[in-house]
Tab-separated table of C-alpha atoms in Angstrom:
chain	number	residue	atom	x	y	z
J	4	MET	CA	6.887	3.081	-25.208
J	5	SER	CA	6.258	-0.997	-24.494
J	6	GLY	CA	3.012	-2.443	-24.392
J	7	ASN	CA	3.569	-4.633	-21.588
J	8	LEU	CA	5.882	-5.056	-18.503
J	9	GLY	CA	8.565	-7.467	-19.752
J	10	ARG	CA	8.765	-10.948	-18.756
J	11	PRO	CA	11.979	-10.805	-16.720
J	12	ALA	CA	11.053	-7.312	-15.029
J	13	LEU	CA	7.821	-8.428	-13.716
J	14	GLU	CA	8.941	-11.832	-12.584
J	15	ASP	CA	11.856	-10.213	-10.660
J	16	LEU	CA	8.695	-8.635	-8.228
J	17	VAL	CA	7.650	-11.761	-7.096
J	18	THR	CA	10.921	-14.129	-7.467
J	19	ASP	CA	13.494	-11.745	-6.147
J	20	GLN	CA	11.986	-8.934	-3.984
J	21	GLU	CA	11.329	-9.213	-0.694
J	22	ILE	CA	8.702	-6.209	-0.128
J	23	VAL	CA	6.084	-4.788	-3.103
J	24	VAL	CA	4.460	-1.457	-2.134
J	25	CYS	CA	1.169	-1.096	-4.351
J	26	CYS	CA	0.545	2.674	-4.621
J	27	GLY	CA	-1.432	5.040	-6.745
J	28	PRO	CA	-4.893	7.095	-6.469
J	29	GLY	CA	-8.203	5.682	-5.095
J	30	GLY	CA	-10.467	3.195	-6.932
J	31	VAL	CA	-7.628	2.080	-9.563
J	32	GLY	CA	-7.451	-1.386	-8.532
J	33	LYS	CA	-4.802	-1.507	-6.268
J	34	THR	CA	-5.910	-4.144	-3.935
J	35	THR	CA	-6.628	-6.621	-7.040
J	36	ILE	CA	-2.970	-5.826	-8.286
J	37	ALA	CA	-1.589	-6.560	-4.772
J	38	ALA	CA	-3.222	-9.786	-4.252
J	39	SER	CA	-2.641	-10.820	-7.781
J	40	LEU	CA	1.370	-10.133	-7.378
J	41	ALA	CA	1.273	-12.113	-3.815
J	42	LEU	CA	-1.168	-15.093	-5.710
J	43	GLU	CA	1.272	-15.315	-8.663
J	44	CYS	CA	4.287	-15.496	-5.846
J	45	ALA	CA	2.478	-18.373	-4.435
J	46	GLY	CA	1.911	-19.762	-7.372
J	47	ARG	CA	5.502	-20.194	-7.996
J	48	GLY	CA	6.434	-21.826	-4.515
J	49	ARG	CA	6.898	-18.890	-2.489
J	50	ARG	CA	5.108	-17.450	0.594
J	51	ALA	CA	3.423	-14.717	0.399
J	52	CYS	CA	1.524	-12.334	2.174
J	53	VAL	CA	-0.755	-9.172	1.018
J	54	VAL	CA	-1.613	-6.646	3.313
J	55	THR	CA	-4.163	-3.770	3.318
J	56	ILE	CA	-3.943	-0.857	5.145
J	57	ASP	CA	-6.679	0.789	3.246
J	58	PRO	CA	-9.654	1.632	5.531
J	59	ALA	CA	-11.945	0.659	2.717
J	60	ARG	CA	-11.083	-3.138	3.263
J	61	ARG	CA	-11.344	-4.069	-0.251
J	62	LEU	CA	-9.090	-6.952	0.408
J	63	ALA	CA	-11.087	-9.611	1.789
J	64	ASN	CA	-13.881	-8.924	-1.181
J	65	ALA	CA	-10.832	-9.470	-3.565
J	66	LEU	CA	-9.840	-13.021	-1.945
J	67	GLY	CA	-13.148	-13.948	-1.891
J	68	LEU	CA	-13.437	-14.030	2.028
J	69	SER	CA	-15.858	-12.633	4.544
J	70	GLU	CA	-13.302	-10.784	6.491
J	71	VAL	CA	-9.427	-10.669	6.943
J	72	GLY	CA	-8.405	-10.028	10.559
J	73	ASP	CA	-4.934	-8.649	11.947
J	74	ALA	CA	-3.272	-12.016	12.670
J	75	PRO	CA	-1.788	-13.300	8.872
J	76	ALA	CA	-4.888	-15.798	7.607
J	77	ARG	CA	-3.728	-18.515	5.189
J	78	ILE	CA	-5.722	-18.636	2.022
J	79	GLU	CA	-6.388	-22.101	0.888
J	80	GLY	CA	-5.461	-22.965	-2.918
J	81	ASP	CA	-3.693	-25.776	-4.963
J	82	TRP	CA	-0.732	-23.394	-5.625
J	83	PRO	CA	2.795	-24.918	-4.697
J	84	GLY	CA	3.433	-21.729	-2.343
J	85	GLU	CA	1.514	-20.180	0.392
J	86	LEU	CA	-0.740	-17.050	0.437
J	87	TRP	CA	-1.598	-15.343	3.541
J	88	ALA	CA	-3.581	-12.109	3.965
J	89	LEU	CA	-3.884	-9.223	6.767
J	90	MET	CA	-6.079	-6.521	7.325
J	91	LEU	CA	-4.281	-3.818	9.536
J	92	ASP	CA	-5.356	-2.920	12.927
J	93	THR	CA	-4.117	0.136	14.011
J	94	LYS	CA	-4.599	-0.067	18.044
J	95	SER	CA	-3.439	-4.009	18.523
J	96	THR	CA	-0.289	-2.742	16.394
J	97	PHE	CA	0.500	-0.094	18.220
J	98	ASP	CA	-0.498	-2.165	21.775
J	99	ALA	CA	2.194	-4.754	20.414
J	100	LEU	CA	4.836	-2.006	19.777
J	101	VAL	CA	4.467	-0.458	23.112
J	102	THR	CA	4.744	-3.930	25.037
J	103	ARG	CA	7.835	-4.812	23.095
J	104	HIS	CA	9.462	-1.427	23.899
J	105	ALA	CA	8.441	-1.150	27.335
J	106	ALA	CA	11.018	-1.514	30.157
J	107	THR	CA	8.159	-3.643	32.335
J	108	ALA	CA	5.350	-4.714	32.356
J	109	GLU	CA	4.249	-2.309	34.538
J	110	GLN	CA	5.018	0.321	32.382
J	111	ALA	CA	3.422	-1.271	29.660
J	112	ASP	CA	0.429	-1.540	31.503
J	113	ALA	CA	0.358	2.283	32.632
J	114	ILE	CA	0.345	3.280	29.242
J	115	LEU	CA	-2.212	0.740	27.679
J	116	GLN	CA	-4.734	1.684	30.672
J	117	ASN	CA	-4.239	5.641	29.760
J	118	ARG	CA	-7.155	7.274	28.807
J	119	LEU	CA	-5.371	9.478	26.298
J	120	TYR	CA	-3.672	6.609	24.782
J	121	ARG	CA	-7.247	4.408	24.576
J	122	ASN	CA	-8.514	7.147	22.807
J	123	ILE	CA	-6.098	7.936	20.245
J	124	SER	CA	-3.640	5.314	19.210
J	125	GLY	CA	-5.939	3.967	16.819
J	126	VAL	CA	-7.402	7.472	15.391
J	127	LEU	CA	-4.178	9.793	15.882
J	128	SER	CA	-3.349	11.482	12.949
J	129	GLY	CA	-0.259	9.731	11.527
J	130	THR	CA	-0.800	6.326	13.859
J	131	HIS	CA	-2.452	4.484	11.046
J	132	GLU	CA	0.759	4.929	8.215
J	133	TYR	CA	3.531	4.325	11.075
J	134	MET	CA	1.508	1.453	12.555
J	135	ALA	CA	1.093	0.022	8.600
J	136	MET	CA	5.163	0.720	8.353
J	137	GLU	CA	5.589	-1.015	11.934
J	138	LYS	CA	3.514	-4.167	10.964
J	139	LEU	CA	5.454	-4.223	7.636
J	140	TYR	CA	8.628	-4.281	8.913
J	141	GLU	CA	7.841	-7.400	11.742
J	142	LEU	CA	6.170	-9.732	8.895
J	143	HIS	CA	9.409	-9.222	6.908
J	144	GLU	CA	11.788	-9.555	9.926
J	145	GLN	CA	9.642	-12.779	10.466
J	146	GLY	CA	10.752	-13.711	7.226
J	147	ARG	CA	14.484	-13.548	8.114
J	148	LEU	CA	14.526	-16.012	10.723
J	149	PRO	CA	15.842	-19.198	10.499
J	150	GLU	CA	13.808	-22.099	9.610
J	151	SER	CA	14.674	-24.130	12.470
J	152	SER	CA	13.596	-20.973	14.644
J	153	ASP	CA	10.473	-22.000	16.813
J	154	HIS	CA	8.793	-18.180	17.201
J	155	GLY	CA	5.392	-19.506	16.398
J	156	ALA	CA	4.706	-17.238	13.461
J	157	PRO	CA	4.526	-17.809	9.671
J	158	ARG	CA	7.754	-16.998	7.603
J	159	PHE	CA	7.000	-14.908	4.425
J	160	ASP	CA	9.331	-14.546	1.253
J	161	LEU	CA	7.255	-11.747	0.110
J	162	VAL	CA	4.930	-9.059	1.635
J	163	VAL	CA	2.970	-7.161	-0.814
J	164	VAL	CA	1.310	-3.988	0.558
J	165	ASP	CA	-1.746	-2.546	-0.466
J	166	THR	CA	-1.562	0.823	0.427
J	167	PRO	CA	-4.441	3.909	0.576
J	168	PRO	CA	-5.178	6.477	-2.041
J	169	THR	CA	-1.979	8.548	-3.379
J	170	ARG	CA	-1.860	11.264	-1.061
J	171	ASN	CA	-2.643	9.214	2.019
J	172	ALA	CA	0.153	6.934	0.968
J	173	LEU	CA	2.714	9.707	0.833
J	174	ASP	CA	2.141	9.650	4.783
J	175	PHE	CA	2.707	5.883	4.670
J	176	VAL	CA	6.547	6.683	3.391
J	177	ASP	CA	7.252	9.411	5.398
J	178	ALA	CA	5.822	7.937	8.530
J	179	PRO	CA	8.843	6.820	9.796
J	180	ARG	CA	10.787	10.338	9.519
J	181	ARG	CA	7.554	12.095	11.071
J	182	LEU	CA	7.786	9.742	14.365
J	183	THR	CA	11.673	10.701	14.606
J	184	HIS	CA	10.558	14.401	14.424
J	185	LEU	CA	7.916	13.850	17.158
J	186	LEU	CA	10.544	12.386	19.305
J	187	ASP	CA	12.531	15.227	18.941
J	188	ASN	CA	10.108	17.766	19.534
J	189	ARG	CA	10.949	20.330	22.453
J	190	ILE	CA	7.461	20.001	23.630
J	191	PHE	CA	7.755	16.435	23.667
J	192	ARG	CA	10.636	16.222	25.653
J	193	LEU	CA	9.462	18.830	28.608
J	194	LEU	CA	6.517	16.702	28.925
J	195	MET	CA	8.904	13.565	29.342
J	196	VAL	CA	10.150	14.509	32.149
J	197	PRO	CA	9.350	11.934	35.083
J	198	THR	CA	6.868	12.442	37.553
J	199	ARG	CA	8.864	12.624	40.933
J	200	ALA	CA	11.217	15.209	39.238
J	201	TYR	CA	8.087	17.237	37.229
J	202	LEU	CA	7.221	20.330	39.912
J	203	ARG	CA	10.902	21.250	40.143
J	204	ALA	CA	12.186	20.510	36.692
J	205	VAL	CA	9.874	21.864	34.353
J	206	SER	CA	10.193	25.433	33.834
J	207	VAL	CA	7.791	28.118	34.809
J	208	ALA	CA	7.138	28.747	31.395
J	209	THR	CA	6.039	25.329	30.591
J	210	GLN	CA	3.745	25.096	33.785
J	211	ALA	CA	2.262	28.121	32.657
J	212	PHE	CA	1.709	26.916	29.215
J	213	LEU	CA	-0.045	23.640	30.601
J	214	ARG	CA	-1.963	25.506	32.976
J	215	THR	CA	-3.474	27.882	30.296
J	216	ILE	CA	-4.006	24.510	27.897
J	217	SER	CA	-6.086	23.078	31.027
J	218	LYS	CA	-8.450	26.025	30.937
J	219	VAL	CA	-9.081	25.328	27.181
J	220	VAL	CA	-9.601	21.459	27.426
J	221	GLY	CA	-9.686	20.922	30.925
J	222	ALA	CA	-7.339	19.994	33.959
J	223	GLU	CA	-8.176	16.196	33.570
J	224	VAL	CA	-7.009	15.960	30.003
J	225	VAL	CA	-3.767	17.745	30.587
J	226	THR	CA	-3.230	15.190	33.474
J	227	ASP	CA	-3.961	12.295	31.475
J	228	VAL	CA	-1.529	14.042	28.293
J	229	VAL	CA	1.371	14.081	31.371
J	230	ALA	CA	0.911	10.785	32.785
J	231	PHE	CA	0.937	9.356	29.277
J	232	PHE	CA	4.223	10.883	28.423
J	233	GLN	CA	5.874	10.559	31.815
J	234	ALA	CA	4.897	6.810	31.533
J	235	PHE	CA	6.414	6.648	27.889
J	236	GLU	CA	9.778	7.921	29.850
J	237	GLY	CA	12.739	5.519	28.637
J	238	MET	CA	10.945	4.260	25.733
J	239	GLU	CA	11.600	6.485	22.709
J	240	GLU	CA	14.807	5.637	22.099
J	241	GLY	CA	13.561	2.176	21.090
J	242	PHE	CA	10.891	3.596	19.229
J	243	ARG	CA	13.252	6.202	17.266
J	244	GLN	CA	16.003	3.269	16.866
J	245	ARG	CA	12.886	1.336	15.141
J	246	ALA	CA	11.684	3.962	13.169
J	247	GLN	CA	15.006	4.344	11.685
J	248	GLU	CA	15.137	0.580	10.686
J	249	VAL	CA	11.962	1.020	9.308
J	250	HIS	CA	12.737	3.768	7.097
J	251	GLU	CA	15.791	1.882	6.028
J	252	LEU	CA	14.089	-1.114	5.128
J	253	ILE	CA	11.615	0.837	2.602
J	254	THR	CA	14.278	3.096	0.976
J	255	SER	CA	16.713	-0.660	0.430
J	256	ASP	CA	16.898	-2.535	-2.923
J	257	ALA	CA	14.865	-4.970	-0.965
J	258	THR	CA	11.655	-3.118	-1.425
J	259	ALA	CA	9.816	-2.224	-4.500
J	260	PHE	CA	7.021	0.238	-5.494
J	261	VAL	CA	4.591	-0.544	-7.959
J	262	LEU	CA	2.488	2.698	-9.077
J	263	VAL	CA	-0.758	1.728	-9.729
J	264	ALA	CA	-3.197	3.431	-12.250
J	265	SER	CA	-5.976	3.756	-14.499
J	266	PRO	CA	-5.741	5.250	-17.892
J	267	ALA	CA	-8.359	8.171	-16.799
J	268	ARG	CA	-7.073	11.499	-16.698
J	269	ASP	CA	-7.710	12.264	-13.094
J	270	ALA	CA	-5.941	9.084	-12.011
J	271	VAL	CA	-2.792	9.743	-14.290
J	272	ARG	CA	-2.578	13.184	-13.135
J	273	GLU	CA	-2.766	11.866	-9.276
J	274	ALA	CA	-0.293	8.877	-9.859
J	275	ALA	CA	1.996	11.494	-11.681
J	276	TYR	CA	1.918	13.489	-8.491
J	277	PHE	CA	2.923	10.471	-6.527
J	278	ALA	CA	5.520	9.216	-8.606
J	279	ASP	CA	7.326	12.769	-8.518
J	280	LYS	CA	6.845	12.447	-4.712
J	281	LEU	CA	8.342	9.198	-4.726
J	282	ALA	CA	11.325	10.480	-6.714
J	283	GLU	CA	12.192	13.476	-4.693
J	284	ALA	CA	12.366	10.991	-1.810
J	285	GLY	CA	14.934	8.900	-3.751
J	286	ILE	CA	12.676	6.001	-4.075
J	287	PRO	CA	12.368	4.889	-7.985
J	288	THR	CA	9.552	3.608	-9.471
J	289	SER	CA	10.121	-0.117	-10.129
J	290	ALA	CA	6.909	-0.174	-12.534
J	291	LEU	CA	3.587	0.975	-13.525
J	292	VAL	CA	0.764	-1.053	-13.679
J	293	VAL	CA	-2.452	0.742	-16.147
J	294	ASN	CA	-5.421	-0.926	-14.908
J	295	ARG	CA	-8.530	-1.403	-16.757
J	296	VAL	CA	-7.888	-0.639	-20.225
J	297	HIS	CA	-9.922	-0.527	-23.317
J	298	PRO	CA	-7.959	-2.722	-25.526
J	299	ARG	CA	-7.497	-1.829	-29.468
J	300	PHE	CA	-9.329	-4.792	-31.051
J	301	GLY	CA	-8.113	-3.765	-34.435
J	302	GLU	CA	-7.832	-1.120	-36.924
J	303	ASP	CA	-9.256	-2.617	-39.892
J	304	GLY	CA	-13.256	-2.260	-40.895
J	305	PRO	CA	-15.120	0.861	-41.173
J	306	ARG	CA	-15.512	3.987	-38.656
J	307	GLY	CA	-19.248	3.519	-38.920
J	308	GLY	CA	-21.966	3.566	-41.836
J	309	SER	CA	-21.596	0.901	-44.309
J	310	GLU	CA	-18.836	2.128	-46.449
J	311	GLY	CA	-15.339	0.197	-46.390
J	312	GLY	CA	-16.376	-3.154	-45.561
J	313	LEU	CA	-13.829	-6.030	-44.690
J	314	GLY	CA	-11.760	-6.368	-47.393
J	315	GLY	CA	-12.377	-2.866	-48.581
J	316	GLY	CA	-15.985	-3.573	-49.670
J	317	ALA	CA	-19.262	-2.157	-48.474
J	318	ALA	CA	-20.357	-3.752	-44.870
J	319	PRO	CA	-23.768	-5.043	-44.520
J	320	ALA	CA	-26.193	-2.579	-43.145
J	321	GLU	CA	-26.768	-5.221	-40.236
J	322	LEU	CA	-23.089	-4.958	-39.130
J	323	ALA	CA	-22.932	-1.244	-39.191
J	324	PRO	CA	-23.641	-0.494	-35.218
J	325	PHE	CA	-21.030	-3.088	-34.774
J	326	TYR	CA	-18.257	-1.413	-36.654
J	327	ALA	CA	-19.365	1.974	-35.005
J	328	ASN	CA	-18.985	0.398	-31.546
J	329	LEU	CA	-15.634	-0.747	-32.817
J	330	ALA	CA	-14.435	2.279	-33.912
J	331	GLU	CA	-15.411	4.221	-30.493
J	332	PHE	CA	-13.368	1.700	-28.817
J	333	THR	CA	-10.628	2.415	-30.847
J	334	ASP	CA	-11.350	6.020	-30.315
J	335	ILE	CA	-11.241	5.211	-26.442
J	336	ALA	CA	-8.051	3.496	-26.509
J	337	GLY	CA	-6.258	5.799	-28.350
J	338	ARG	CA	-7.529	8.817	-25.696
J	339	GLU	CA	-6.345	6.625	-22.992
J	340	GLU	CA	-2.796	5.777	-24.529
J	341	SER	CA	-2.165	9.516	-24.802
J	342	HIS	CA	-3.208	9.813	-21.266
J	343	PHE	CA	-0.631	7.630	-19.522
J	344	ALA	CA	2.151	7.834	-22.080
J	345	THR	CA	3.560	10.813	-20.375
J	346	LEU	CA	3.117	9.162	-16.888
J	347	ALA	CA	4.937	5.845	-18.767
J	348	ALA	CA	7.773	8.533	-19.843
J	349	ARG	CA	8.266	10.128	-16.050
J	350	VAL	CA	8.741	6.765	-14.429
J	351	ALA	CA	11.516	5.478	-17.056
J	352	PRO	CA	13.022	3.303	-17.310
J	353	ALA	CA	10.480	1.612	-15.185
J	354	PRO	CA	8.484	-0.940	-17.522
J	355	VAL	CA	4.878	-0.496	-17.863
J	356	ALA	CA	1.991	-3.448	-18.034
J	357	ARG	CA	-1.720	-3.011	-18.939
J	358	VAL	CA	-4.509	-4.685	-17.434
J	359	PRO	CA	-7.751	-4.835	-19.654
J	360	PHE	CA	-11.067	-4.173	-18.266
J	361	LEU	CA	-12.298	-7.819	-17.438
J	362	PRO	CA	-15.881	-9.147	-18.086
J	363	ALA	CA	-16.406	-9.028	-14.442
J	364	ASP	CA	-15.506	-7.379	-11.348
J	365	VAL	CA	-13.117	-9.076	-9.559
J	366	HIS	CA	-14.078	-10.848	-6.051
J	367	ASP	CA	-12.685	-13.851	-6.064
J	368	LEU	CA	-9.724	-16.092	-6.530
J	369	GLU	CA	-10.533	-16.960	-10.072
J	370	GLY	CA	-10.472	-13.389	-10.926
J	371	LEU	CA	-7.434	-12.462	-9.456
J	372	GLN	CA	-5.752	-15.217	-11.530
J	373	ALA	CA	-7.260	-13.916	-14.398
J	374	VAL	CA	-5.767	-10.571	-13.477
J	375	ALA	CA	-2.229	-12.770	-12.719
J	376	ASP	CA	-2.221	-13.958	-16.207
J	377	LYS	CA	-2.876	-10.836	-17.733
J	378	LEU	CA	0.187	-9.179	-16.177
J	379	PHE	CA	2.209	-12.114	-16.628
J	380	LEU	CA	1.427	-12.686	-20.159
J	381	ARG	CA	0.333	-15.940	-20.307
J	382	PRO	CA	-0.724	-17.645	-23.684
J	383	GLY	CA	-4.279	-16.095	-24.591
J	384	SER	CA	-3.925	-13.271	-22.123
J	385	GLU	CA	-1.995	-10.996	-23.794
J	386	THR	CA	-3.833	-7.288	-23.865
J	387	PRO	CA	-3.671	-5.691	-27.418
J	388	ALA	CA	-1.417	-3.115	-27.320
J	389	PRO	CA	-1.227	-0.071	-30.202
């Protein structure tokens, strides 16, 4: 197994790809890796935007900012390209999608002012993931507009996405298909009957169903639900088409999935689960990044105690604790290697990169640059490999 991600393969992610999705377990540093890849892209003269859909909102911290908003914000630096960042706001993205697909301003307003819509647009199960895909699609399409186009929005060569933890990220990948299934659901279609024809077109069984639900949740709630779906009339085809376009984008060659894990046994197990699910969906893992790895500093020297010192001689007693510490690090590195060796084999032929523990947590651009240096094997930054 290769100790590091090969230079050509890694460079392809930031020089040739249009979308990179960083996915994997929680707490392994996906935000840091995503931001580092975007920073590297900017350093190579391209325009990159890093997007987080992680509710924990760690992106601003990694970029050394107080906050990141829903609109792309440019991060200033001395790189030849551009670095931008944004944090997904589910409701505002949903609002924009409704406005785009509504036939008239009145239809859009009827939906946006509906009490059901206002209450669920930011919290409904699956909405967060689908709106993330919508934002990703929007940013990608902006990058395909002609340079001369006066659309008022920044253009990006690469969009790097920082996803929620593993099992939520599966929802992220599956969101377009689930939206399509919702639009095709029989109950959804029944509720789409126009208001003016409601009483004569809805079946007796459906009316009985709605009356039963009214007794449970209240007539006012049911009225809001019916009003919402009827206001939605005529928009479902636009949503269905958009969902199909989004699905085609994330499963195309323009998109690469980078699996991020730590060498801890549980994290490796979760990452393997996600890799399997990607494979089932026909999506290959483009690269594996193992973050926060204990490096091996060398095999020589005693394994503790005072025997077998440097050059085969006895080690001074005062050095024994240091040799013991070195031996412990070597043992840890060996165990970590065994943990993720199976994962690396599972995602083969995807290349593997190790990022070692750094002296301090990454909380600014300098720290992100240090991670990028490790990923791209710059002189003096290579991670020792077994």
